[in-house]
Amino acid sequence: MSEKPGATVNPGLNILALLIHHESDGSGPPVLLLHSGVADLRMWDPQWPELIAAHQVVRVDLRGFGKTLATAGTYRDADDVREVLDSLGISRTAMVGSSYGGRVAMEFAAAYPDRVTQLILLCPVYQGLPPTAALKDFAAAVAAFLEAGQLDAAVDLNVQTWLGPEADDPTRELVRKMQANSLRLKLVHPDGGPETSEIDAATIDIPALVVSGARDMDYFLAVAQHLAQVMPKARQVELAWAGHLPSLERPGEITQLLLEALL
């Protein structure tokens, strides 16, 4: 007998879940929000009020982001997410992932397919395609800034690269703060980080909406098209106005998209 979304899975004291900062509010079908690699759970502030009016919504700070400390050694973000969901008694949930959060959502769906009702992937990260020249150049520039101790320059490049023209000044400042915080946290354990095993997207047989931005880097446009082709139950929507972080660029429009897309 299949479990209903939100059914209890023996919640209780879980030390790892306590270390992963997370928030939960609202009632209704569960939804998990996973942030991008230049942000933390605050990126979902614009969507939060309307989503919790219709759903039980959980958002987390992955390790090395927001209020969750970086750690030494390797770990799996998907397993951290599982521990948080278990601690909240959530057995099945929809997952919304932005950029790196989209990769974590796919990792979770690949590892625990019975626990995911659907995926909404906003400009997701995916390692199944070779990087383009633009992505290589960006990564090299950020690495050079960090090697030289120029943290502010690395942060500024991230903000300039990942936010499209629709983002306003307060949003750019928020992303700047979130990214600077994350880079500082990671300096404490520079050798720590998540495992980066490749995901076979073709095996993720779960309803999925892949959202891409026409103004995003070429690599992520290719990723969105690839995922829509190989994931058995995926469809793609491309937003003509969007860069890499549409939920921060036009928050109201993405809130409405999420509310309409969530089953």
mmCIF file of C-alpha atoms in Angstrom:
data_model
loop_
_atom_site.group_PDB
_atom_site.id
_atom_site.type_symbol
_atom_site.label_atom_id
_atom_site.label_comp_id
_atom_site.label_asym_id
_atom_site.label_seq_id
_atom_site.Cartn_x
_atom_site.Cartn_y
_atom_site.Cartn_z
ATOM 1 C CA MET A 1 0.000 0.000 0.000
ATOM 2 C CA SER A 2 1.461 3.347 -1.038
ATOM 3 C CA GLU A 3 1.907 6.098 1.498
ATOM 4 C CA LYS A 4 0.095 9.379 1.174
ATOM 5 C CA PRO A 5 2.165 12.550 0.711
ATOM 6 C CA GLY A 6 3.216 13.783 4.105
ATOM 7 C CA ALA A 7 2.688 10.479 5.901
ATOM 8 C CA THR A 8 4.709 10.092 9.079
ATOM 9 C CA VAL A 9 8.030 8.240 8.872
ATOM 10 C CA ASN A 10 8.944 7.970 12.558
ATOM 11 C CA PRO A 11 9.964 11.559 13.241
ATOM 12 C CA GLY A 12 12.084 12.172 16.289
ATOM 13 C CA LEU A 13 15.359 13.502 17.563
ATOM 14 C CA ASN A 14 17.897 13.494 14.734
ATOM 15 C CA ILE A 15 21.258 15.088 15.394
ATOM 16 C CA LEU A 16 22.162 15.596 11.724
ATOM 17 C CA ALA A 17 18.803 17.181 10.973
ATOM 18 C CA LEU A 18 19.348 19.571 13.874
ATOM 19 C CA LEU A 19 22.681 20.644 12.352
ATOM 20 C CA ILE A 20 21.085 21.371 8.960
ATOM 21 C CA HIS A 21 19.282 24.664 9.408
ATOM 22 C CA HIS A 22 15.767 24.425 8.023
ATOM 23 C CA GLU A 23 12.325 25.989 8.310
ATOM 24 C CA SER A 24 8.871 24.464 7.911
ATOM 25 C CA ASP A 25 5.470 26.150 7.832
ATOM 26 C CA GLY A 26 2.005 25.785 6.354
ATOM 27 C CA SER A 27 -0.200 22.757 5.787
ATOM 28 C CA GLY A 28 -1.218 20.731 2.778
ATOM 29 C CA PRO A 29 0.794 18.712 0.250
ATOM 30 C CA PRO A 30 4.501 18.994 1.155
ATOM 31 C CA VAL A 31 6.951 21.007 -0.930
ATOM 32 C CA LEU A 32 10.711 21.173 -0.367
ATOM 33 C CA LEU A 33 12.633 24.240 -1.597
ATOM 34 C CA LEU A 34 16.350 23.860 -2.396
ATOM 35 C CA HIS A 35 18.457 26.962 -2.953
ATOM 36 C CA SER A 36 21.059 27.762 -5.599
ATOM 37 C CA GLY A 37 24.816 27.704 -5.075
ATOM 38 C CA VAL A 38 25.020 31.494 -4.781
ATOM 39 C CA ALA A 39 22.221 31.754 -2.226
ATOM 40 C CA ASP A 40 20.660 30.153 0.836
ATOM 41 C CA LEU A 41 17.115 29.562 2.018
ATOM 42 C CA ARG A 42 16.466 33.319 2.037
ATOM 43 C CA MET A 43 16.214 33.255 -1.741
ATOM 44 C CA TRP A 44 12.714 31.803 -1.294
ATOM 45 C CA ASP A 45 11.440 34.685 0.866
ATOM 46 C CA PRO A 46 9.325 36.141 -1.989
ATOM 47 C CA GLN A 47 7.575 32.798 -2.611
ATOM 48 C CA TRP A 48 7.190 31.760 1.029
ATOM 49 C CA PRO A 49 3.914 33.477 2.070
ATOM 50 C CA GLU A 50 1.850 32.274 -0.869
ATOM 51 C CA LEU A 51 3.299 28.773 -0.897
ATOM 52 C CA ILE A 52 2.655 28.132 2.814
ATOM 53 C CA ALA A 53 -0.955 29.230 2.315
ATOM 54 C CA ALA A 54 -1.488 26.102 0.179
ATOM 55 C CA HIS A 55 1.273 23.678 1.196
ATOM 56 C CA GLN A 56 3.464 22.444 3.992
ATOM 57 C CA VAL A 57 6.703 24.040 2.822
ATOM 58 C CA VAL A 58 10.215 23.152 3.965
ATOM 59 C CA ARG A 59 13.365 25.048 3.030
ATOM 60 C CA VAL A 60 16.905 24.203 4.064
ATOM 61 C CA ASP A 61 20.369 25.714 4.197
ATOM 62 C CA LEU A 62 22.631 23.042 2.714
ATOM 63 C CA ARG A 63 26.065 22.570 4.313
ATOM 64 C CA GLY A 64 28.195 25.660 3.886
ATOM 65 C CA PHE A 65 25.245 27.964 3.190
ATOM 66 C CA GLY A 66 23.205 30.342 5.313
ATOM 67 C CA LYS A 67 23.118 29.159 8.915
ATOM 68 C CA THR A 68 24.475 25.664 8.237
ATOM 69 C CA LEU A 69 28.210 25.350 8.800
ATOM 70 C CA ALA A 70 30.590 23.820 6.293
ATOM 71 C CA THR A 71 32.158 20.530 7.377
ATOM 72 C CA ALA A 72 35.336 18.596 6.690
ATOM 73 C CA GLY A 73 35.287 15.568 4.408
ATOM 74 C CA THR A 74 32.689 14.539 1.869
ATOM 75 C CA TYR A 75 28.967 14.033 2.320
ATOM 76 C CA ARG A 76 25.793 13.740 0.268
ATOM 77 C CA ASP A 77 23.404 16.689 0.262
ATOM 78 C CA ALA A 78 20.603 14.325 -0.721
ATOM 79 C CA ASP A 79 21.155 12.332 2.465
ATOM 80 C CA ASP A 80 21.116 15.511 4.546
ATOM 81 C CA VAL A 81 17.788 16.399 2.939
ATOM 82 C CA ARG A 82 16.454 12.931 3.737
ATOM 83 C CA GLU A 83 17.376 13.359 7.403
ATOM 84 C CA VAL A 84 15.560 16.692 7.555
ATOM 85 C CA LEU A 85 12.435 15.248 5.943
ATOM 86 C CA ASP A 86 12.515 12.252 8.277
ATOM 87 C CA SER A 87 12.774 14.547 11.295
ATOM 88 C CA LEU A 88 9.648 16.369 10.105
ATOM 89 C CA GLY A 89 7.717 13.164 9.428
ATOM 90 C CA ILE A 90 7.505 13.790 5.672
ATOM 91 C CA SER A 91 7.682 10.607 3.615
ATOM 92 C CA ARG A 92 6.902 12.066 0.178
ATOM 93 C CA THR A 93 7.205 15.574 -1.171
ATOM 94 C CA ALA A 94 7.391 17.717 -4.271
ATOM 95 C CA MET A 95 10.822 19.266 -4.759
ATOM 96 C CA VAL A 96 11.671 22.684 -6.175
ATOM 97 C CA GLY A 97 15.360 23.235 -6.863
ATOM 98 C CA SER A 98 17.126 26.324 -8.176
ATOM 99 C CA SER A 99 20.461 25.775 -9.971
ATOM 100 C CA TYR A 100 22.583 23.668 -7.580
ATOM 101 C CA GLY A 101 19.413 22.925 -5.622
ATOM 102 C CA GLY A 102 18.044 21.369 -8.805
ATOM 103 C CA ARG A 103 20.994 19.010 -8.877
ATOM 104 C CA VAL A 104 20.368 18.039 -5.243
ATOM 105 C CA ALA A 105 16.689 17.445 -6.039
ATOM 106 C CA MET A 106 17.664 15.123 -8.900
ATOM 107 C CA GLU A 107 20.171 13.317 -6.674
ATOM 108 C CA PHE A 108 17.447 12.776 -4.092
ATOM 109 C CA ALA A 109 14.956 11.599 -6.722
ATOM 110 C CA ALA A 110 17.505 9.162 -8.159
ATOM 111 C CA ALA A 111 18.338 7.761 -4.704
ATOM 112 C CA TYR A 112 14.836 7.814 -3.203
ATOM 113 C CA PRO A 113 12.330 7.799 -6.088
ATOM 114 C CA ASP A 114 9.410 6.677 -3.929
ATOM 115 C CA ARG A 115 9.767 9.816 -1.808
ATOM 116 C CA VAL A 116 9.330 12.399 -4.588
ATOM 117 C CA THR A 117 5.959 13.299 -6.071
ATOM 118 C CA GLN A 118 7.324 15.725 -8.676
ATOM 119 C CA LEU A 119 10.296 17.912 -9.554
ATOM 120 C CA ILE A 120 10.374 21.567 -10.531
ATOM 121 C CA LEU A 121 13.891 22.436 -11.657
ATOM 122 C CA LEU A 122 14.790 26.094 -12.184
ATOM 123 C CA CYS A 123 17.904 26.333 -14.400
ATOM 124 C CA PRO A 124 19.353 23.189 -12.791
ATOM 125 C CA VAL A 125 22.987 22.171 -12.472
ATOM 126 C CA TYR A 126 23.758 18.855 -14.162
ATOM 127 C CA GLN A 127 27.132 17.190 -14.672
ATOM 128 C CA GLY A 128 26.063 14.911 -17.497
ATOM 129 C CA LEU A 129 27.130 17.390 -20.193
ATOM 130 C CA PRO A 130 30.644 18.772 -20.802
ATOM 131 C CA PRO A 131 31.134 22.408 -19.716
ATOM 132 C CA THR A 132 31.033 25.099 -22.375
ATOM 133 C CA ALA A 133 33.841 27.608 -22.883
ATOM 134 C CA ALA A 134 31.790 30.250 -21.055
ATOM 135 C CA LEU A 135 31.370 28.056 -17.984
ATOM 136 C CA LYS A 136 35.055 27.124 -17.963
ATOM 137 C CA ASP A 137 36.055 30.791 -18.196
ATOM 138 C CA PHE A 138 33.726 31.725 -15.341
ATOM 139 C CA ALA A 139 35.010 28.934 -13.082
ATOM 140 C CA ALA A 140 38.628 29.853 -13.820
ATOM 141 C CA ALA A 141 38.007 33.518 -13.050
ATOM 142 C CA VAL A 142 36.325 32.769 -9.724
ATOM 143 C CA ALA A 143 39.093 30.354 -8.758
ATOM 144 C CA ALA A 144 41.729 32.966 -9.573
ATOM 145 C CA PHE A 145 40.008 35.592 -7.428
ATOM 146 C CA LEU A 146 39.728 33.204 -4.489
ATOM 147 C CA GLU A 147 43.337 32.070 -4.848
ATOM 148 C CA ALA A 148 44.380 35.726 -4.694
ATOM 149 C CA GLY A 149 42.215 36.348 -1.633
ATOM 150 C CA GLN A 150 39.919 38.679 -3.583
ATOM 151 C CA LEU A 151 36.648 37.507 -2.072
ATOM 152 C CA ASP A 152 34.670 40.623 -3.018
ATOM 153 C CA ALA A 153 35.703 40.295 -6.658
ATOM 154 C CA ALA A 154 34.590 36.659 -6.721
ATOM 155 C CA VAL A 155 31.247 37.631 -5.187
ATOM 156 C CA ASP A 156 30.724 40.481 -7.662
ATOM 157 C CA LEU A 157 31.444 38.190 -10.610
ATOM 158 C CA ASN A 158 28.873 35.690 -9.355
ATOM 159 C CA VAL A 159 26.234 38.394 -8.978
ATOM 160 C CA GLN A 160 26.947 39.798 -12.446
ATOM 161 C CA THR A 161 26.929 36.371 -14.048
ATOM 162 C CA TRP A 162 23.916 34.716 -12.489
ATOM 163 C CA LEU A 163 21.337 37.465 -12.084
ATOM 164 C CA GLY A 164 19.533 38.550 -15.240
ATOM 165 C CA PRO A 165 18.553 42.134 -16.093
ATOM 166 C CA GLU A 166 15.179 41.861 -14.372
ATOM 167 C CA ALA A 167 16.760 41.685 -10.891
ATOM 168 C CA ASP A 168 16.534 44.917 -8.897
ATOM 169 C CA ASP A 169 19.240 46.440 -6.716
ATOM 170 C CA PRO A 170 17.964 45.041 -3.367
ATOM 171 C CA THR A 171 17.938 41.551 -4.900
ATOM 172 C CA ARG A 172 21.500 41.958 -6.162
ATOM 173 C CA GLU A 173 22.594 43.066 -2.706
ATOM 174 C CA LEU A 174 20.879 40.071 -1.089
ATOM 175 C CA VAL A 175 22.618 37.657 -3.457
ATOM 176 C CA ARG A 176 25.905 39.420 -2.772
ATOM 177 C CA LYS A 177 25.430 38.870 0.983
ATOM 178 C CA MET A 178 24.355 35.252 0.611
ATOM 179 C CA GLN A 179 27.267 34.379 -1.681
ATOM 180 C CA ALA A 180 29.851 36.169 0.476
ATOM 181 C CA ASN A 181 28.600 34.316 3.546
ATOM 182 C CA SER A 182 28.845 30.965 1.791
ATOM 183 C CA LEU A 183 32.369 31.592 0.499
ATOM 184 C CA ARG A 184 33.511 32.572 3.997
ATOM 185 C CA LEU A 185 31.935 29.458 5.529
ATOM 186 C CA LYS A 186 33.702 27.230 3.023
ATOM 187 C CA LEU A 187 37.092 28.796 3.790
ATOM 188 C CA VAL A 188 36.925 27.098 7.207
ATOM 189 C CA HIS A 189 36.975 23.630 5.572
ATOM 190 C CA PRO A 190 38.370 24.144 2.057
ATOM 191 C CA ASP A 191 38.836 20.398 1.548
ATOM 192 C CA GLY A 192 35.270 19.526 2.512
ATOM 193 C CA GLY A 193 32.338 19.328 0.134
ATOM 194 C CA PRO A 194 29.563 17.222 -1.335
ATOM 195 C CA GLU A 195 30.127 14.133 -3.420
ATOM 196 C CA THR A 196 29.811 14.841 -7.132
ATOM 197 C CA SER A 197 28.850 11.480 -8.605
ATOM 198 C CA GLU A 198 27.141 11.736 -11.970
ATOM 199 C CA ILE A 199 23.367 11.310 -12.155
ATOM 200 C CA ASP A 200 21.713 9.404 -14.993
ATOM 201 C CA ALA A 201 18.743 11.671 -15.599
ATOM 202 C CA ALA A 202 17.133 9.067 -17.872
ATOM 203 C CA THR A 203 16.429 6.929 -14.801
ATOM 204 C CA ILE A 204 14.406 9.651 -13.028
ATOM 205 C CA ASP A 205 10.898 8.529 -13.934
ATOM 206 C CA ILE A 206 9.080 11.278 -12.023
ATOM 207 C CA PRO A 207 6.924 14.140 -13.366
ATOM 208 C CA ALA A 208 9.287 17.072 -13.868
ATOM 209 C CA LEU A 209 9.068 20.660 -15.058
ATOM 210 C CA VAL A 210 12.407 22.042 -16.267
ATOM 211 C CA VAL A 211 12.464 25.853 -16.375
ATOM 212 C CA SER A 212 15.175 27.640 -18.337
ATOM 213 C CA GLY A 213 16.042 31.288 -18.900
ATOM 214 C CA ALA A 214 16.768 32.553 -22.397
ATOM 215 C CA ARG A 215 19.317 35.000 -20.921
ATOM 216 C CA ASP A 216 21.133 32.311 -18.944
ATOM 217 C CA MET A 217 24.614 30.976 -19.764
ATOM 218 C CA ASP A 218 24.662 28.663 -22.798
ATOM 219 C CA TYR A 219 25.590 25.646 -20.684
ATOM 220 C CA PHE A 220 22.381 25.799 -18.665
ATOM 221 C CA LEU A 221 20.227 26.198 -21.762
ATOM 222 C CA ALA A 222 21.796 22.995 -23.077
ATOM 223 C CA VAL A 223 21.206 21.274 -19.720
ATOM 224 C CA ALA A 224 17.514 22.174 -19.703
ATOM 225 C CA GLN A 225 17.017 20.917 -23.239
ATOM 226 C CA HIS A 226 18.884 17.698 -22.466
ATOM 227 C CA LEU A 227 16.927 16.964 -19.303
ATOM 228 C CA ALA A 228 13.616 17.600 -21.056
ATOM 229 C CA GLN A 229 14.630 15.101 -23.738
ATOM 230 C CA VAL A 230 15.989 12.286 -21.571
ATOM 231 C CA MET A 231 13.833 12.380 -18.440
ATOM 232 C CA PRO A 232 10.794 10.223 -19.249
ATOM 233 C CA LYS A 233 8.180 12.526 -17.688
ATOM 234 C CA ALA A 234 9.810 15.942 -18.115
ATOM 235 C CA ARG A 235 8.710 19.021 -19.993
ATOM 236 C CA GLN A 236 10.555 22.286 -20.505
ATOM 237 C CA VAL A 237 9.408 25.885 -20.209
ATOM 238 C CA GLU A 238 11.788 28.617 -21.369
ATOM 239 C CA LEU A 239 11.321 32.140 -20.014
ATOM 240 C CA ALA A 240 12.378 34.770 -22.536
ATOM 241 C CA TRP A 241 13.159 37.360 -19.847
ATOM 242 C CA ALA A 242 15.032 35.161 -17.359
ATOM 243 C CA GLY A 243 18.678 34.730 -16.491
ATOM 244 C CA HIS A 244 19.877 31.977 -14.171
ATOM 245 C CA LEU A 245 17.818 32.835 -11.069
ATOM 246 C CA PRO A 246 14.272 33.563 -12.264
ATOM 247 C CA SER A 247 12.700 33.212 -8.801
ATOM 248 C CA LEU A 248 14.722 36.258 -7.723
ATOM 249 C CA GLU A 249 14.396 38.170 -10.989
ATOM 250 C CA ARG A 250 10.600 38.122 -11.290
ATOM 251 C CA PRO A 251 9.494 36.644 -7.948
ATOM 252 C CA GLY A 252 5.758 37.085 -8.443
ATOM 253 C CA GLU A 253 5.768 35.390 -11.817
ATOM 254 C CA ILE A 254 7.694 32.403 -10.503
ATOM 255 C CA THR A 255 5.447 32.147 -7.436
ATOM 256 C CA GLN A 256 2.467 31.840 -9.759
ATOM 257 C CA LEU A 257 4.293 29.312 -11.930
ATOM 258 C CA LEU A 258 5.058 27.168 -8.873
ATOM 259 C CA LEU A 259 1.498 27.326 -7.546
ATOM 260 C CA GLU A 260 0.102 26.289 -10.918
ATOM 261 C CA ALA A 261 2.675 23.553 -11.501
ATOM 262 C CA LEU A 262 2.532 21.889 -8.075
ATOM 263 C CA LEU A 263 0.231 18.873 -8.195
#
